[in-house]
Short mmCIF file of C-alpha atoms and ligand atoms in Angstrom, two decimals:
data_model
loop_
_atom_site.label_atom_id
_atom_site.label_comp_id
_atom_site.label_asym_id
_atom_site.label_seq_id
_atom_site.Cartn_x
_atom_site.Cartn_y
_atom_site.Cartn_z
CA UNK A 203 87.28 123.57 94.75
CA UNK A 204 85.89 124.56 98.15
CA UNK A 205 86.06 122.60 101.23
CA UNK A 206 83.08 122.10 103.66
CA UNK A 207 83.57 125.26 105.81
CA UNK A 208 81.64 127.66 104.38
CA UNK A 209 78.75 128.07 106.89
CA UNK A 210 80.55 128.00 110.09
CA UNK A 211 79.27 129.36 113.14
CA UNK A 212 81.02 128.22 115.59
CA UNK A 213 83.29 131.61 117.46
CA UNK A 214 85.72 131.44 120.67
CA UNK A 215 86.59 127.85 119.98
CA UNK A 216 90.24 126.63 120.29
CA UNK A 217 91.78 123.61 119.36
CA UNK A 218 92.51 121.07 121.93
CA UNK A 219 95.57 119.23 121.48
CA UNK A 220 95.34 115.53 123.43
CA UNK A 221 98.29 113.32 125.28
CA UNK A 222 97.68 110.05 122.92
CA UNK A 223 97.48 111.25 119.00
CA UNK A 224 97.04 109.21 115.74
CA UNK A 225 100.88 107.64 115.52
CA UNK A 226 100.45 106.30 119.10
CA UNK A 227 96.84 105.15 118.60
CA UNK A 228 98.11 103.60 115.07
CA UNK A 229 101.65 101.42 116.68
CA UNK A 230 98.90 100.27 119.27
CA UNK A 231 96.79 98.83 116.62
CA UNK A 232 99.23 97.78 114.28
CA UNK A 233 97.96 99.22 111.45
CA UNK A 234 96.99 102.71 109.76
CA UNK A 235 93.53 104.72 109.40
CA UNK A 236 92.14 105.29 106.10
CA UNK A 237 88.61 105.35 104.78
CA UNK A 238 87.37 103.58 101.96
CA UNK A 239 84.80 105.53 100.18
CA UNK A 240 82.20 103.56 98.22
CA UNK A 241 80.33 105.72 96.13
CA UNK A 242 77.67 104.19 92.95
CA UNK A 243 74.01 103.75 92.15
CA UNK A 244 71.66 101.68 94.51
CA UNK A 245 72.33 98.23 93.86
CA UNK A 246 75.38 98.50 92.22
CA UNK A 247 76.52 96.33 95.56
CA UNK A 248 78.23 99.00 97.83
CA UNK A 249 77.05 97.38 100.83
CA UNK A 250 77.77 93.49 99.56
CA UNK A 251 81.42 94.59 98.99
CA UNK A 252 81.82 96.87 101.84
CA UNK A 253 80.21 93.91 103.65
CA UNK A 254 82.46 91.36 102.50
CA UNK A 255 85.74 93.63 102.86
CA UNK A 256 85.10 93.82 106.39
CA UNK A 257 84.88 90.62 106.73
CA UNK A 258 88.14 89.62 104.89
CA UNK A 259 89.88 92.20 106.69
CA UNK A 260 88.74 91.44 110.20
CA UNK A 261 89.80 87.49 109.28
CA UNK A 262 93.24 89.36 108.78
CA UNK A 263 93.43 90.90 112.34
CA UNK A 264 92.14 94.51 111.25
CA UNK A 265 90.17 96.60 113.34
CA UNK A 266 87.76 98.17 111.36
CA UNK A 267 83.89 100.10 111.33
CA UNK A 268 81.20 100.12 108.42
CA UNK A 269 79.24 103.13 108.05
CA UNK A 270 76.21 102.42 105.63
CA UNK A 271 74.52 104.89 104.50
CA UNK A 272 70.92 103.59 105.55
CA UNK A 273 72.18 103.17 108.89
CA UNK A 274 73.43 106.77 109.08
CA UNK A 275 69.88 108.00 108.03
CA UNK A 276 68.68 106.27 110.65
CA UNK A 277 70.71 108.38 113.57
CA UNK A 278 73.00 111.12 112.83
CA UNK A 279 71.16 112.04 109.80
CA UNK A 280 67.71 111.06 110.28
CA UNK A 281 66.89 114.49 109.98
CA UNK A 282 68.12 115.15 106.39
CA UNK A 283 65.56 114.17 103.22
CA UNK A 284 66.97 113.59 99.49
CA UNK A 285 67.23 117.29 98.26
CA UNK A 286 70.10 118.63 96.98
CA UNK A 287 71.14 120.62 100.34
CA UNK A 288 70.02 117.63 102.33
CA UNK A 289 72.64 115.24 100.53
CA UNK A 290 75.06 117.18 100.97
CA UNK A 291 74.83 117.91 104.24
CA UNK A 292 74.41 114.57 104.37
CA UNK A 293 77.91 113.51 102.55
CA UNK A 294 79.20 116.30 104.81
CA UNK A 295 78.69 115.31 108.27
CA UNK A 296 79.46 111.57 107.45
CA UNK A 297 82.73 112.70 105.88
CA UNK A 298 83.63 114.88 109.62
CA UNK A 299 82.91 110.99 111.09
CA UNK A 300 84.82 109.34 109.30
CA UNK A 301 88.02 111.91 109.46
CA UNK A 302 87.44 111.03 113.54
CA UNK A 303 87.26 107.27 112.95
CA UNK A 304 90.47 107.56 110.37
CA UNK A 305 92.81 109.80 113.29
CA UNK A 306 91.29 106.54 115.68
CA UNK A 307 93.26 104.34 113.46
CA UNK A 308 90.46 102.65 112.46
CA UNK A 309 90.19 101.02 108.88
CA UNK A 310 86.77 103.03 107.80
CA UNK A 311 84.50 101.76 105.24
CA UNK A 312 81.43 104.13 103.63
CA UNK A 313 79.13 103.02 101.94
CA UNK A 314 76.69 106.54 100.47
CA UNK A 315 75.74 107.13 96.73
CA UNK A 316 77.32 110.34 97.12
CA UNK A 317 76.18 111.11 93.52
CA UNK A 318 77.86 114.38 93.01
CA UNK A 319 81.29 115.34 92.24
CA UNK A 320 81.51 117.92 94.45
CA UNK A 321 80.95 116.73 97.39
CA UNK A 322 83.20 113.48 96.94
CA UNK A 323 85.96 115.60 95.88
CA UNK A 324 85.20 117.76 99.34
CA UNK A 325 85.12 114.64 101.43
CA UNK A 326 88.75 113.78 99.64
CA UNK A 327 90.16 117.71 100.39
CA UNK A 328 89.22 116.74 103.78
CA UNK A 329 90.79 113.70 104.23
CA UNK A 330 93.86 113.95 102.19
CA UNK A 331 96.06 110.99 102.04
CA UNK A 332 94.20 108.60 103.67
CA UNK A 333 90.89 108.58 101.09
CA UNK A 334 90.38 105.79 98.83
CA UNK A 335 87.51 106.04 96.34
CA UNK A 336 86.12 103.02 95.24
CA UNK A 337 83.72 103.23 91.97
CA UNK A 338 81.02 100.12 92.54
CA UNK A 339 80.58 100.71 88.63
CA UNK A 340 77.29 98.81 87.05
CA UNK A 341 75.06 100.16 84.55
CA UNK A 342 71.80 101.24 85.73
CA UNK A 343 69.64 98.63 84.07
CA UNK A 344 71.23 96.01 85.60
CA UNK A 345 71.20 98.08 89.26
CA UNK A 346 67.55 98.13 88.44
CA UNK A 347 67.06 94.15 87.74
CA UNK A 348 68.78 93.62 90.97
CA UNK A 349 66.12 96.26 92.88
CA UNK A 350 67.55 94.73 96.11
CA UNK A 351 65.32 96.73 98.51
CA UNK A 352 62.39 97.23 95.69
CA UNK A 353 63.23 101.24 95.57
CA UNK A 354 63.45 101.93 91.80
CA UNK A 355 59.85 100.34 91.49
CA UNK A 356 59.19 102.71 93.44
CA UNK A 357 60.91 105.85 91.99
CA UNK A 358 59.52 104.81 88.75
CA UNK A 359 56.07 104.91 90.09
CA UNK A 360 56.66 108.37 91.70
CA UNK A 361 56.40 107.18 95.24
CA UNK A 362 60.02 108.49 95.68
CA UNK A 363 61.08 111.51 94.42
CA UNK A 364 64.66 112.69 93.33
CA UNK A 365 65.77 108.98 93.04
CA UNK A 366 69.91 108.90 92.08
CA UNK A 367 69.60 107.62 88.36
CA UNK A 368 65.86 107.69 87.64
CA UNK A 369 65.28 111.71 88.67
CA UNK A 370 68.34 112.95 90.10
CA UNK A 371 71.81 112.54 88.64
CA UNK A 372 74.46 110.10 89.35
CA UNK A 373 77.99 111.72 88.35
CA UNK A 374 80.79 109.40 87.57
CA UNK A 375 83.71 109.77 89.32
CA UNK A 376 86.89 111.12 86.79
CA UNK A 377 89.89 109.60 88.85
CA UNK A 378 88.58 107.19 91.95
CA UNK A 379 91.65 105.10 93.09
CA UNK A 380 89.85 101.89 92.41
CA UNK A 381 86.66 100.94 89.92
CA UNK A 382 85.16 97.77 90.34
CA UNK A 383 82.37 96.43 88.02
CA UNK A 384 79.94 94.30 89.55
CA UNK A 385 77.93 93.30 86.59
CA UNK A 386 81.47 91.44 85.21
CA UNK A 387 83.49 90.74 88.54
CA UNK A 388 82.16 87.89 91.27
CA UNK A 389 82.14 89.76 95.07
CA UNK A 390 85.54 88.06 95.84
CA UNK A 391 86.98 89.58 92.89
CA UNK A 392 85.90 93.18 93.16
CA UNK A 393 86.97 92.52 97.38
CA UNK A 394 90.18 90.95 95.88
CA UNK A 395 91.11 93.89 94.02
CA UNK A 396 90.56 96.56 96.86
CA UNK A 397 92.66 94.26 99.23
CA UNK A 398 95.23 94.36 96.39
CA UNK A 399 95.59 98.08 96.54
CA UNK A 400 95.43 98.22 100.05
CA UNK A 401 97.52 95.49 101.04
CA UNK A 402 100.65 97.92 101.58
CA UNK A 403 98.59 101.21 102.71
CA UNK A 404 97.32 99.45 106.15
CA UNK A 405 100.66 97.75 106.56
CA UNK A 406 102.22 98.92 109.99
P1 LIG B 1213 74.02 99.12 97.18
O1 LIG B 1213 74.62 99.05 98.56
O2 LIG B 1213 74.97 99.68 96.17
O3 LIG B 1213 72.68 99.78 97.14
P2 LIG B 1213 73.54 96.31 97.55
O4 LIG B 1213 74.88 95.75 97.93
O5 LIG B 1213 72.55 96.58 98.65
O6 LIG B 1213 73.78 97.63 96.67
O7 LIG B 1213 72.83 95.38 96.50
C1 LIG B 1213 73.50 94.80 95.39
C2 LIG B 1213 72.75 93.56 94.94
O8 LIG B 1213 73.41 93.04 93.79
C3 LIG B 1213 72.75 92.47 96.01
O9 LIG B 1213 71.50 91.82 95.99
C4 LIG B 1213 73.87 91.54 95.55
O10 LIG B 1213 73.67 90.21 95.96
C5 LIG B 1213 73.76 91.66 94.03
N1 LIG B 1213 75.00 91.39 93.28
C6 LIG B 1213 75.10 90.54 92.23
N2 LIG B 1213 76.37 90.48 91.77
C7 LIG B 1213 77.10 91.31 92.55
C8 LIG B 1213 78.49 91.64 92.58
N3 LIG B 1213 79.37 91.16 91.71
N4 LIG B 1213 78.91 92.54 93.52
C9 LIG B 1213 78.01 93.06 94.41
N5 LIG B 1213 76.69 92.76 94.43
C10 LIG B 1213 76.23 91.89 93.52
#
């Protein structure tokens, strides 16, 4: 399995090693980094649990940041389209984020498609340890039914091309740490079962 580094261009760069690292940033907060890594179709309800996680766990005292994919298109990524090269760039940047906001001590949520295997087993190379996959598992008919921001409509008419699960693949992940199915669990459940596994990784 290869990592990310494979076009690197980047010469005569060291490594700079800083006064306050991870463990101190970590005792301040009382807690440890990790990232939560939502991957599944549009409208399988990502962003509703991602949503409501952060909510439960700032109600608990955490400190933690949401990055949805949307929003990241809208910055960071703006300039990277739906082709195959593009989404993985895409997945690859946000995953470089994310390691930062981890060593910040920050609980970090994701919330990307990130249809392909590769990349999601890249993103988990990367971080190690402190990646939790999350399968937001719901069969594509009923993602469709739901058609919370009226895209598949649109796939299905052609206005959008390479659509994850009309025209472009969505690979199911083989081992995530945590599946939840949101066409048979409420939104508290599916959060209830992430805090579950969590509840003694974010411990201090
Ligand atoms: P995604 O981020 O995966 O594209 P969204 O969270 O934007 O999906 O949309 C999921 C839609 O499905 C929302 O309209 C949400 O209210 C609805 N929904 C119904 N049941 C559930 C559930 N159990 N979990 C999450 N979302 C659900």
């Amino acid at each position: 399995m290869e990592g990310f580094l494979l076009n690197v261009k980047s010469t005569n760069i060291s490594w700079h090693r800083a006064l306050v690292d991870r463990e101190m940033r970590e005792k301040l907060l009382g807690q440890n980094g990790i990232l939560i890594w939502f991957t599944g179709l549009s409208g399988s309800g990502k962003s509703t649990i991602a949503s409501e996680l952060e909510m439960r766990l700032y109600n608990m005292g955490r400190l933690t940041y949401l990055l949805d994919g949307d929003n990241v298109r809208h910055g960071l990524n703006s300039n990277l389209g739906f082709t195959k090269e593009d989404r993985i760039e895409n997945i690859r940047r946000t995953a470089e984020v994310c390691k930062l906001f981890v060593d910040s001590g920050i609980i970090t949520i994701s919330t990307f498609i990130s249809p392909f295997k590769d990349d999601r087993d890249k993103v988990r190379k990367l971080l190690g340890k402190d990646f939790v996959e999350v399968y937001v598992d719901c069969p594509l008919e009923v993602c469709e039914s739901r058609d919370p921001k009226g895209i598949y409509k649109k796939a299905r008419n052609g206005e959008i091309k390479d659509f994850t699960g009309v025209d472009s693949p969505y690979e199911v992940p083989d081992n995530p740490e945590i599946v939840v199915s949101t066409n048979l669990d409420t939104v508290q459940q599916c959060v209830n079962k992430i805090l579950d596994f969590l509840s003694c990784k974010v411990q201090e």
